[in-house]
XYZ file of N, CA, C and O in Angstrom:
276
model
N -14.780 -63.293 -126.603
C -13.419 -62.653 -126.432
C -12.904 -62.361 -127.700
O -13.333 -63.014 -128.685
N -11.887 -61.898 -127.871
C -11.313 -61.351 -129.219
C -10.126 -61.950 -129.939
O -9.601 -62.064 -131.022
N -9.519 -62.933 -129.156
C -8.379 -63.832 -129.228
C -7.223 -62.991 -130.178
O -6.749 -63.289 -131.250
N -6.825 -61.715 -129.456
C -5.889 -61.008 -130.246
C -4.573 -60.916 -129.216
O -3.432 -60.097 -129.540
N -4.493 -61.938 -128.253
C -3.064 -61.734 -127.658
C -3.221 -62.839 -126.400
O -4.113 -63.859 -126.539
N -2.300 -62.873 -125.251
C -2.028 -63.847 -124.323
C -2.368 -62.874 -123.009
O -2.411 -61.817 -122.928
N -3.161 -63.919 -121.922
C -3.017 -63.611 -120.627
C -1.904 -63.909 -119.626
O -1.474 -65.158 -119.786
N -1.495 -62.819 -119.257
C -0.286 -63.239 -118.316
C -0.667 -62.997 -116.826
O -1.211 -61.701 -116.488
N -0.306 -63.985 -116.066
C -0.587 -63.739 -114.617
C 0.056 -62.300 -114.033
O 1.220 -62.215 -114.254
N -0.562 -61.580 -113.019
C -0.092 -60.580 -112.480
C 0.890 -60.963 -111.948
O 0.996 -61.602 -110.822
N 1.856 -60.134 -112.009
C 3.587 -60.219 -110.989
C 3.927 -61.453 -111.148
O 4.551 -62.183 -110.186
N 3.900 -62.153 -112.261
C 4.370 -63.640 -112.576
C 5.364 -63.462 -113.522
O 4.917 -63.674 -114.757
N 6.484 -63.488 -113.091
C 7.657 -63.119 -114.179
C 8.049 -64.162 -115.127
O 8.267 -64.340 -116.356
N 7.852 -65.440 -114.511
C 7.705 -66.784 -115.062
C 6.854 -66.927 -116.100
O 7.144 -67.369 -117.480
N 5.598 -66.737 -116.022
C 4.493 -66.746 -116.861
C 4.386 -65.795 -117.962
O 4.484 -66.244 -119.283
N 5.221 -64.684 -117.932
C 5.474 -63.679 -118.732
C 6.540 -64.101 -120.033
O 6.377 -64.209 -120.627
N 7.701 -64.600 -119.270
C 8.608 -65.439 -119.862
C 8.097 -66.584 -120.701
O 8.605 -66.652 -121.973
N 7.526 -67.404 -120.074
C 6.718 -68.349 -120.995
C 6.229 -67.952 -122.087
O 6.160 -68.620 -123.162
N 5.371 -66.989 -121.923
C 4.056 -66.565 -122.882
C 5.000 -65.990 -124.101
O 4.884 -66.058 -125.188
N 5.955 -65.190 -123.776
C 7.027 -64.461 -124.712
C 7.861 -65.639 -125.633
O 7.874 -65.522 -126.681
N 8.405 -66.543 -125.012
C 9.003 -67.580 -125.633
C 7.903 -68.608 -126.474
O 8.294 -68.784 -127.640
N 6.619 -68.828 -126.247
C 5.652 -69.319 -126.890
C 5.628 -68.391 -128.154
O 5.433 -68.965 -129.431
N 5.377 -67.309 -128.047
C 5.102 -66.206 -129.191
C 6.272 -66.177 -130.155
O 6.121 -66.193 -131.306
N 7.543 -66.372 -129.455
C 8.891 -66.383 -130.238
C 8.965 -67.793 -131.144
O 9.051 -67.822 -132.437
N 8.142 -68.636 -130.692
C 8.419 -69.832 -131.188
C 7.245 -70.284 -132.545
O 7.193 -70.918 -133.303
N 6.016 -69.880 -131.815
C 4.682 -69.720 -132.571
C 4.623 -68.605 -133.844
O 3.574 -67.930 -133.214
N 5.193 -68.608 -134.921
C 4.918 -67.418 -135.697
C 3.420 -67.440 -136.206
O 2.998 -66.534 -136.483
N 2.861 -68.858 -136.612
C 1.688 -68.901 -136.705
C 0.498 -68.093 -135.682
O -0.148 -67.618 -136.481
N 0.932 -68.563 -134.502
C -0.125 -67.754 -133.551
C -0.045 -66.455 -133.606
O -0.879 -65.882 -133.499
N 1.117 -66.094 -133.894
C 1.528 -64.377 -133.774
C 0.938 -63.705 -135.119
O -0.053 -62.801 -134.896
N 0.852 -64.768 -136.302
C 0.068 -64.171 -137.568
C -1.460 -63.934 -137.092
O -2.148 -62.847 -137.579
N -2.105 -65.006 -136.529
C -3.420 -65.157 -136.365
C -3.741 -63.896 -135.173
O -4.640 -63.054 -135.458
N -2.641 -63.745 -134.220
C -3.191 -62.636 -133.374
C -3.052 -61.308 -133.936
O -3.987 -60.459 -133.832
N -2.195 -60.879 -135.164
C -2.204 -59.716 -135.948
C -3.410 -59.497 -136.482
O -3.893 -58.724 -136.727
N -3.649 -60.676 -137.474
C -5.135 -60.334 -138.005
C -6.239 -60.275 -137.053
O -6.863 -59.414 -137.663
N -6.469 -60.883 -136.055
C -7.437 -60.640 -134.969
C -7.341 -59.514 -134.545
O -8.495 -58.500 -134.175
N -6.078 -58.744 -134.485
C -6.095 -57.393 -133.930
C -6.610 -56.403 -134.902
O -7.323 -55.559 -134.472
N -6.278 -56.574 -135.998
C -6.566 -55.703 -137.300
C -8.170 -55.792 -137.103
O -8.946 -54.823 -137.071
N -8.825 -56.972 -137.273
C -10.242 -56.983 -137.425
C -10.818 -56.484 -136.433
O -11.937 -55.902 -136.306
N -10.307 -56.715 -135.230
C -11.152 -56.138 -133.998
C -11.186 -54.769 -133.813
O -11.907 -54.006 -133.645
N -10.044 -54.095 -134.456
C -10.034 -52.649 -134.176
C -11.170 -52.161 -135.330
O -11.736 -51.345 -135.086
N -11.094 -52.662 -136.455
C -11.697 -52.324 -137.631
C -13.250 -52.437 -137.174
O -14.134 -51.776 -137.732
N -13.863 -53.979 -136.656
C -15.243 -53.992 -136.165
C -15.776 -53.730 -134.906
O -16.857 -53.508 -134.779
N -14.808 -53.247 -133.859
C -15.206 -53.139 -132.603
C -14.953 -51.758 -132.300
O -15.623 -51.103 -131.555
N -13.805 -51.345 -132.287
C -13.001 -50.085 -131.787
C -13.065 -48.862 -132.684
O -12.521 -47.858 -132.436
N -13.801 -48.875 -133.841
C -13.803 -47.860 -134.607
C -14.400 -46.682 -134.020
O -15.394 -47.045 -133.418
N -13.976 -45.588 -134.286
C -14.468 -44.486 -133.410
C -16.151 -44.507 -133.872
O -17.171 -43.940 -133.225
N -16.599 -44.319 -135.176
C -17.771 -44.573 -135.873
C -18.914 -45.361 -134.886
O -19.894 -45.297 -134.478
N -18.135 -46.734 -134.573
C -18.849 -47.750 -134.086
C -19.035 -47.413 -132.535
O -20.188 -47.684 -131.881
N -17.842 -47.388 -131.809
C -18.382 -46.818 -130.486
C -19.216 -45.541 -130.491
O -19.880 -45.499 -129.506
N -18.905 -44.580 -131.115
C -19.911 -43.200 -131.087
C -21.541 -43.886 -131.290
O -22.111 -43.517 -130.020
N -21.670 -44.653 -132.148
C -23.028 -45.252 -132.062
C -23.438 -45.887 -130.949
O -24.671 -45.908 -130.444
N -22.454 -46.722 -130.443
C -23.127 -47.497 -129.269
C -23.297 -46.721 -128.220
O -23.969 -46.981 -127.452
N -22.638 -45.491 -128.026
C -22.864 -44.777 -126.768
C -24.189 -43.920 -127.389
O -24.700 -43.511 -126.062
N -24.113 -43.605 -128.267
C -25.334 -42.673 -128.630
C -26.822 -43.493 -128.469
O -27.514 -42.839 -127.764
N -26.829 -45.039 -128.721
C -27.910 -45.892 -128.275
C -27.876 -46.040 -126.947
O -29.143 -46.175 -126.257
N -26.955 -46.232 -126.270
C -26.951 -46.392 -124.804
C -27.361 -45.292 -124.187
O -28.398 -45.247 -123.062
N -27.098 -43.916 -124.375
C -27.552 -42.829 -123.649
C -29.202 -42.507 -124.143
O -29.819 -42.294 -123.110
N -29.434 -42.879 -125.472
C -30.577 -42.457 -125.873
C -31.756 -43.603 -125.212
O -32.818 -43.177 -124.611
N -31.129 -44.944 -125.132
C -31.905 -45.852 -124.142
C -32.114 -45.441 -122.608
O -33.283 -45.565 -122.310
N -31.084 -45.029 -122.256
C -31.227 -44.477 -120.855
C -32.157 -43.362 -120.538
O -32.677 -43.392 -119.729
N -32.206 -42.539 -121.613
C -33.041 -41.206 -121.220
C -34.378 -41.565 -122.073
O -35.212 -40.489 -121.966
N -34.810 -42.838 -122.553
C -36.036 -43.039 -123.182
C -36.288 -42.469 -124.420
O -37.352 -42.337 -125.058
N -35.102 -42.231 -125.093
C -35.461 -41.586 -126.455
C -35.597 -42.443 -127.652
O -35.246 -43.647 -127.341
N -35.526 -42.030 -128.560
C -35.619 -42.905 -129.939
C -34.571 -43.325 -130.667
O -33.903 -42.094 -130.933
N -34.125 -44.435 -130.826
C -32.575 -44.766 -131.291
C -32.450 -44.391 -132.654
O -31.304 -44.370 -133.231
N -33.549 -44.436 -133.507
C -33.641 -44.346 -134.927
C -33.482 -42.856 -135.244
O -33.159 -42.674 -136.481
N -33.576 -41.786 -134.596
C -33.294 -40.397 -134.796
C -31.924 -40.332 -135.080
O -31.115 -40.806 -134.350
N -31.558 -39.072 -135.773
C -30.368 -38.922 -136.004
C -30.110 -37.648 -135.479
O -30.112 -36.812 -135.604
C-alpha cells in the first residue's frame, strides 16, 4: 500500500463523515498523506516508469528481450 489517504466504506455516510473529521483534526496525518501522495506520483505513476513497466510486460508476454530499446 502507498498510505496516501483513507478508506471509506461504500455507501456509508457516517464513515465518510468520521474520516473527514479525523483529517480535519489531524493535520500531521494530512501532511504525511500529502508527502506520500507526491512520492507515489513521482516513483510509481510517472509516465516514464509506467511506460517501461508496460513495455517489459508486453515483451515478456511476447517472449522478447526486455533489454532491447
